[in-house]
């Protein structure tokens, strides 16, 4: 009986830890091709070593679930900056000074889901939306 209690206690401690693990780690830059914004398209990059539970791009919506260090950039020189926002509040922004190398990192607080939205050919904009 004592062994059973110890095993059950160990499972209770281990299972929540496993649920919080990162399932996605970028091993090199990942190109999300032909992302449409406004009248144009661009290639979006998920940068090397980015982590998250998962991510998905579908019909203009870019969703990241439980991101760790999640970095987004673009190899397109017409993209001038990358911005993360929540509502009207800007949370993180980076200039795309070196396309393919420059990136913005998703902010650490209040980030469950990101969706893709953009302004013309000059900005990539990632407003944050809670679940």
mmCIF file with all atom_site columns, C-alpha atoms in Angstrom:
data_model
loop_
_atom_site.group_PDB
_atom_site.id
_atom_site.type_symbol
_atom_site.label_atom_id
_atom_site.label_alt_id
_atom_site.label_comp_id
_atom_site.label_asym_id
_atom_site.label_entity_id
_atom_site.label_seq_id
_atom_site.pdbx_PDB_ins_code
_atom_site.Cartn_x
_atom_site.Cartn_y
_atom_site.Cartn_z
_atom_site.occupancy
_atom_site.B_iso_or_equiv
_atom_site.pdbx_formal_charge
_atom_site.auth_seq_id
_atom_site.auth_comp_id
_atom_site.auth_asym_id
_atom_site.auth_atom_id
_atom_site.pdbx_PDB_model_num
ATOM 1   C CA . UNK A 1 1   ? 0.000  0.000  0.000   1.00 0.00 ? 1   UNK A CA 1
ATOM 2   C CA . UNK A 1 2   ? 2.831  2.375  0.858   1.00 0.00 ? 2   UNK A CA 1
ATOM 3   C CA . UNK A 1 3   ? 4.483  1.754  -2.540  1.00 0.00 ? 3   UNK A CA 1
ATOM 4   C CA . UNK A 1 4   ? 1.193  2.539  -4.289  1.00 0.00 ? 4   UNK A CA 1
ATOM 5   C CA . UNK A 1 5   ? 0.894  5.855  -2.446  1.00 0.00 ? 5   UNK A CA 1
ATOM 6   C CA . UNK A 1 6   ? 4.473  6.782  -3.362  1.00 0.00 ? 6   UNK A CA 1
ATOM 7   C CA . UNK A 1 7   ? 3.857  5.931  -7.040  1.00 0.00 ? 7   UNK A CA 1
ATOM 8   C CA . UNK A 1 8   ? 0.628  7.950  -7.108  1.00 0.00 ? 8   UNK A CA 1
ATOM 9   C CA . UNK A 1 9   ? 2.330  10.908 -5.436  1.00 0.00 ? 9   UNK A CA 1
ATOM 10  C CA . UNK A 1 10  ? 5.157  10.757 -7.976  1.00 0.00 ? 10  UNK A CA 1
ATOM 11  C CA . UNK A 1 11  ? 2.641  10.749 -10.844 1.00 0.00 ? 11  UNK A CA 1
ATOM 12  C CA . UNK A 1 12  ? 0.821  13.767 -9.411  1.00 0.00 ? 12  UNK A CA 1
ATOM 13  C CA . UNK A 1 13  ? 4.105  15.683 -9.314  1.00 0.00 ? 13  UNK A CA 1
ATOM 14  C CA . UNK A 1 14  ? 5.407  14.517 -12.724 1.00 0.00 ? 14  UNK A CA 1
ATOM 15  C CA . UNK A 1 15  ? 2.267  14.911 -14.876 1.00 0.00 ? 15  UNK A CA 1
ATOM 16  C CA . UNK A 1 16  ? 1.832  18.703 -14.479 1.00 0.00 ? 16  UNK A CA 1
ATOM 17  C CA . UNK A 1 17  ? 5.524  19.141 -15.260 1.00 0.00 ? 17  UNK A CA 1
ATOM 18  C CA . UNK A 1 18  ? 5.154  17.190 -18.494 1.00 0.00 ? 18  UNK A CA 1
ATOM 19  C CA . UNK A 1 19  ? 2.110  19.252 -19.514 1.00 0.00 ? 19  UNK A CA 1
ATOM 20  C CA . UNK A 1 20  ? 4.189  22.432 -19.304 1.00 0.00 ? 20  UNK A CA 1
ATOM 21  C CA . UNK A 1 21  ? 6.924  21.193 -21.626 1.00 0.00 ? 21  UNK A CA 1
ATOM 22  C CA . UNK A 1 22  ? 7.710  22.747 -24.977 1.00 0.00 ? 22  UNK A CA 1
ATOM 23  C CA . UNK A 1 23  ? 6.653  20.604 -27.926 1.00 0.00 ? 23  UNK A CA 1
ATOM 24  C CA . UNK A 1 24  ? 8.049  22.873 -30.657 1.00 0.00 ? 24  UNK A CA 1
ATOM 25  C CA . UNK A 1 25  ? 11.636 24.077 -30.960 1.00 0.00 ? 25  UNK A CA 1
ATOM 26  C CA . UNK A 1 26  ? 12.859 25.619 -34.208 1.00 0.00 ? 26  UNK A CA 1
ATOM 27  C CA . UNK A 1 27  ? 16.018 23.866 -35.357 1.00 0.00 ? 27  UNK A CA 1
ATOM 28  C CA . UNK A 1 28  ? 17.006 26.538 -37.872 1.00 0.00 ? 28  UNK A CA 1
ATOM 29  C CA . UNK A 1 29  ? 14.865 29.315 -39.332 1.00 0.00 ? 29  UNK A CA 1
ATOM 30  C CA . UNK A 1 30  ? 11.437 28.154 -40.506 1.00 0.00 ? 30  UNK A CA 1
ATOM 31  C CA . UNK A 1 31  ? 9.949  30.001 -43.475 1.00 0.00 ? 31  UNK A CA 1
ATOM 32  C CA . UNK A 1 32  ? 6.201  30.561 -43.576 1.00 0.00 ? 32  UNK A CA 1
ATOM 33  C CA . UNK A 1 33  ? 5.888  31.325 -47.299 1.00 0.00 ? 33  UNK A CA 1
ATOM 34  C CA . UNK A 1 34  ? 3.613  33.770 -49.082 1.00 0.00 ? 34  UNK A CA 1
ATOM 35  C CA . UNK A 1 35  ? 1.967  35.354 -46.060 1.00 0.00 ? 35  UNK A CA 1
ATOM 36  C CA . UNK A 1 36  ? -0.644 37.740 -47.487 1.00 0.00 ? 36  UNK A CA 1
ATOM 37  C CA . UNK A 1 37  ? -1.024 41.186 -45.986 1.00 0.00 ? 37  UNK A CA 1
ATOM 38  C CA . UNK A 1 38  ? -2.829 44.090 -47.592 1.00 0.00 ? 38  UNK A CA 1
ATOM 39  C CA . UNK A 1 39  ? -2.153 43.916 -51.325 1.00 0.00 ? 39  UNK A CA 1
ATOM 40  C CA . UNK A 1 40  ? 1.152  42.055 -50.994 1.00 0.00 ? 40  UNK A CA 1
ATOM 41  C CA . UNK A 1 41  ? 2.769  38.905 -49.742 1.00 0.00 ? 41  UNK A CA 1
ATOM 42  C CA . UNK A 1 42  ? 5.958  38.216 -47.827 1.00 0.00 ? 42  UNK A CA 1
ATOM 43  C CA . UNK A 1 43  ? 7.853  35.341 -46.268 1.00 0.00 ? 43  UNK A CA 1
ATOM 44  C CA . UNK A 1 44  ? 7.655  35.298 -42.483 1.00 0.00 ? 44  UNK A CA 1
ATOM 45  C CA . UNK A 1 45  ? 10.398 33.584 -40.468 1.00 0.00 ? 45  UNK A CA 1
ATOM 46  C CA . UNK A 1 46  ? 10.124 31.724 -37.200 1.00 0.00 ? 46  UNK A CA 1
ATOM 47  C CA . UNK A 1 47  ? 13.684 32.172 -36.008 1.00 0.00 ? 47  UNK A CA 1
ATOM 48  C CA . UNK A 1 48  ? 16.097 29.436 -34.930 1.00 0.00 ? 48  UNK A CA 1
ATOM 49  C CA . UNK A 1 49  ? 15.690 28.275 -31.291 1.00 0.00 ? 49  UNK A CA 1
ATOM 50  C CA . UNK A 1 50  ? 12.135 29.682 -30.997 1.00 0.00 ? 50  UNK A CA 1
ATOM 51  C CA . UNK A 1 51  ? 10.029 27.583 -28.622 1.00 0.00 ? 51  UNK A CA 1
ATOM 52  C CA . UNK A 1 52  ? 6.300  27.076 -28.059 1.00 0.00 ? 52  UNK A CA 1
ATOM 53  C CA . UNK A 1 53  ? 3.832  24.347 -27.260 1.00 0.00 ? 53  UNK A CA 1
ATOM 54  C CA . UNK A 1 54  ? 2.611  24.663 -30.857 1.00 0.00 ? 54  UNK A CA 1
ATOM 55  C CA . UNK A 1 55  ? 2.045  27.119 -33.718 1.00 0.00 ? 55  UNK A CA 1
ATOM 56  C CA . UNK A 1 56  ? -0.242 27.256 -36.732 1.00 0.00 ? 56  UNK A CA 1
ATOM 57  C CA . UNK A 1 57  ? -0.750 29.516 -39.742 1.00 0.00 ? 57  UNK A CA 1
ATOM 58  C CA . UNK A 1 58  ? -4.130 29.295 -41.456 1.00 0.00 ? 58  UNK A CA 1
ATOM 59  C CA . UNK A 1 59  ? -6.033 31.790 -43.627 1.00 0.00 ? 59  UNK A CA 1
ATOM 60  C CA . UNK A 1 60  ? -4.107 34.826 -42.393 1.00 0.00 ? 60  UNK A CA 1
ATOM 61  C CA . UNK A 1 61  ? -4.223 33.885 -38.707 1.00 0.00 ? 61  UNK A CA 1
ATOM 62  C CA . UNK A 1 62  ? -0.931 33.038 -37.013 1.00 0.00 ? 62  UNK A CA 1
ATOM 63  C CA . UNK A 1 63  ? -1.509 31.307 -33.673 1.00 0.00 ? 63  UNK A CA 1
ATOM 64  C CA . UNK A 1 64  ? 1.124  30.378 -31.104 1.00 0.00 ? 64  UNK A CA 1
ATOM 65  C CA . UNK A 1 65  ? 0.105  28.383 -28.042 1.00 0.00 ? 65  UNK A CA 1
ATOM 66  C CA . UNK A 1 66  ? 2.138  28.759 -24.855 1.00 0.00 ? 66  UNK A CA 1
ATOM 67  C CA . UNK A 1 67  ? 5.227  30.302 -26.449 1.00 0.00 ? 67  UNK A CA 1
ATOM 68  C CA . UNK A 1 68  ? 8.557  30.182 -24.682 1.00 0.00 ? 68  UNK A CA 1
ATOM 69  C CA . UNK A 1 69  ? 11.133 32.353 -26.447 1.00 0.00 ? 69  UNK A CA 1
ATOM 70  C CA . UNK A 1 70  ? 9.319  32.878 -29.737 1.00 0.00 ? 70  UNK A CA 1
ATOM 71  C CA . UNK A 1 71  ? 11.073 35.062 -32.332 1.00 0.00 ? 71  UNK A CA 1
ATOM 72  C CA . UNK A 1 72  ? 9.543  36.244 -35.600 1.00 0.00 ? 72  UNK A CA 1
ATOM 73  C CA . UNK A 1 73  ? 11.225 38.020 -38.505 1.00 0.00 ? 73  UNK A CA 1
ATOM 74  C CA . UNK A 1 74  ? 11.049 38.429 -42.266 1.00 0.00 ? 74  UNK A CA 1
ATOM 75  C CA . UNK A 1 75  ? 13.520 37.948 -45.084 1.00 0.00 ? 75  UNK A CA 1
ATOM 76  C CA . UNK A 1 76  ? 11.653 40.561 -47.153 1.00 0.00 ? 76  UNK A CA 1
ATOM 77  C CA . UNK A 1 77  ? 13.363 43.972 -47.235 1.00 0.00 ? 77  UNK A CA 1
ATOM 78  C CA . UNK A 1 78  ? 9.992  45.704 -47.804 1.00 0.00 ? 78  UNK A CA 1
ATOM 79  C CA . UNK A 1 79  ? 9.025  44.677 -44.239 1.00 0.00 ? 79  UNK A CA 1
ATOM 80  C CA . UNK A 1 80  ? 10.396 47.556 -42.186 1.00 0.00 ? 80  UNK A CA 1
ATOM 81  C CA . UNK A 1 81  ? 9.436  46.393 -38.678 1.00 0.00 ? 81  UNK A CA 1
ATOM 82  C CA . UNK A 1 82  ? 7.833  43.565 -36.733 1.00 0.00 ? 82  UNK A CA 1
ATOM 83  C CA . UNK A 1 83  ? 5.513  44.419 -33.856 1.00 0.00 ? 83  UNK A CA 1
ATOM 84  C CA . UNK A 1 84  ? 3.680  42.480 -31.140 1.00 0.00 ? 84  UNK A CA 1
ATOM 85  C CA . UNK A 1 85  ? 0.639  44.229 -29.666 1.00 0.00 ? 85  UNK A CA 1
ATOM 86  C CA . UNK A 1 86  ? -2.273 43.497 -27.373 1.00 0.00 ? 86  UNK A CA 1
ATOM 87  C CA . UNK A 1 87  ? -5.263 45.610 -28.315 1.00 0.00 ? 87  UNK A CA 1
ATOM 88  C CA . UNK A 1 88  ? -3.901 49.121 -28.842 1.00 0.00 ? 88  UNK A CA 1
ATOM 89  C CA . UNK A 1 89  ? -0.877 48.562 -26.570 1.00 0.00 ? 89  UNK A CA 1
ATOM 90  C CA . UNK A 1 90  ? 2.451  47.918 -28.293 1.00 0.00 ? 90  UNK A CA 1
ATOM 91  C CA . UNK A 1 91  ? 4.335  45.251 -26.347 1.00 0.00 ? 91  UNK A CA 1
ATOM 92  C CA . UNK A 1 92  ? 7.421  44.608 -28.481 1.00 0.00 ? 92  UNK A CA 1
ATOM 93  C CA . UNK A 1 93  ? 8.783  46.004 -31.714 1.00 0.00 ? 93  UNK A CA 1
ATOM 94  C CA . UNK A 1 94  ? 11.940 45.533 -33.749 1.00 0.00 ? 94  UNK A CA 1
ATOM 95  C CA . UNK A 1 95  ? 13.168 47.138 -36.950 1.00 0.00 ? 95  UNK A CA 1
ATOM 96  C CA . UNK A 1 96  ? 13.862 44.746 -39.811 1.00 0.00 ? 96  UNK A CA 1
ATOM 97  C CA . UNK A 1 97  ? 17.285 46.313 -40.410 1.00 0.00 ? 97  UNK A CA 1
ATOM 98  C CA . UNK A 1 98  ? 18.859 43.059 -41.589 1.00 0.00 ? 98  UNK A CA 1
ATOM 99  C CA . UNK A 1 99  ? 16.171 41.017 -43.371 1.00 0.00 ? 99  UNK A CA 1
ATOM 100 C CA . UNK A 1 100 ? 16.468 37.349 -42.493 1.00 0.00 ? 100 UNK A CA 1
ATOM 101 C CA . UNK A 1 101 ? 18.368 38.119 -39.279 1.00 0.00 ? 101 UNK A CA 1
ATOM 102 C CA . UNK A 1 102 ? 16.355 40.830 -37.476 1.00 0.00 ? 102 UNK A CA 1
ATOM 103 C CA . UNK A 1 103 ? 13.466 39.660 -35.305 1.00 0.00 ? 103 UNK A CA 1
ATOM 104 C CA . UNK A 1 104 ? 10.980 40.616 -32.601 1.00 0.00 ? 104 UNK A CA 1
ATOM 105 C CA . UNK A 1 105 ? 10.507 38.394 -29.554 1.00 0.00 ? 105 UNK A CA 1
ATOM 106 C CA . UNK A 1 106 ? 7.020  37.690 -28.237 1.00 0.00 ? 106 UNK A CA 1
ATOM 107 C CA . UNK A 1 107 ? 6.627  39.424 -24.855 1.00 0.00 ? 107 UNK A CA 1
ATOM 108 C CA . UNK A 1 108 ? 6.762  37.340 -21.700 1.00 0.00 ? 108 UNK A CA 1
ATOM 109 C CA . UNK A 1 109 ? 3.442  38.409 -20.147 1.00 0.00 ? 109 UNK A CA 1
ATOM 110 C CA . UNK A 1 110 ? -0.135 37.719 -21.239 1.00 0.00 ? 110 UNK A CA 1
ATOM 111 C CA . UNK A 1 111 ? 0.780  35.687 -24.281 1.00 0.00 ? 111 UNK A CA 1
ATOM 112 C CA . UNK A 1 112 ? -1.294 32.681 -25.148 1.00 0.00 ? 112 UNK A CA 1
ATOM 113 C CA . UNK A 1 113 ? -2.210 33.252 -28.776 1.00 0.00 ? 113 UNK A CA 1
ATOM 114 C CA . UNK A 1 114 ? -0.817 35.479 -31.485 1.00 0.00 ? 114 UNK A CA 1
ATOM 115 C CA . UNK A 1 115 ? -2.555 36.173 -34.718 1.00 0.00 ? 115 UNK A CA 1
ATOM 116 C CA . UNK A 1 116 ? -1.154 37.673 -37.859 1.00 0.00 ? 116 UNK A CA 1
ATOM 117 C CA . UNK A 1 117 ? -2.247 41.083 -39.044 1.00 0.00 ? 117 UNK A CA 1
ATOM 118 C CA . UNK A 1 118 ? -0.279 43.598 -41.041 1.00 0.00 ? 118 UNK A CA 1
ATOM 119 C CA . UNK A 1 119 ? -0.093 47.152 -42.289 1.00 0.00 ? 119 UNK A CA 1
ATOM 120 C CA . UNK A 1 120 ? 0.642  47.535 -46.016 1.00 0.00 ? 120 UNK A CA 1
ATOM 121 C CA . UNK A 1 121 ? 4.090  46.462 -47.191 1.00 0.00 ? 121 UNK A CA 1
ATOM 122 C CA . UNK A 1 122 ? 5.832  48.196 -44.332 1.00 0.00 ? 122 UNK A CA 1
ATOM 123 C CA . UNK A 1 123 ? 4.889  46.377 -41.145 1.00 0.00 ? 123 UNK A CA 1
ATOM 124 C CA . UNK A 1 124 ? 4.227  42.920 -39.821 1.00 0.00 ? 124 UNK A CA 1
ATOM 125 C CA . UNK A 1 125 ? 1.895  43.259 -36.869 1.00 0.00 ? 125 UNK A CA 1
ATOM 126 C CA . UNK A 1 126 ? 1.126  40.469 -34.421 1.00 0.00 ? 126 UNK A CA 1
ATOM 127 C CA . UNK A 1 127 ? -1.678 41.514 -32.018 1.00 0.00 ? 127 UNK A CA 1
ATOM 128 C CA . UNK A 1 128 ? -1.959 39.303 -28.944 1.00 0.00 ? 128 UNK A CA 1
ATOM 129 C CA . UNK A 1 129 ? -5.273 37.709 -28.148 1.00 0.00 ? 129 UNK A CA 1
ATOM 130 C CA . UNK A 1 130 ? -5.990 35.767 -24.955 1.00 0.00 ? 130 UNK A CA 1
ATOM 131 C CA . UNK A 1 131 ? -7.843 32.480 -24.816 1.00 0.00 ? 131 UNK A CA 1
#
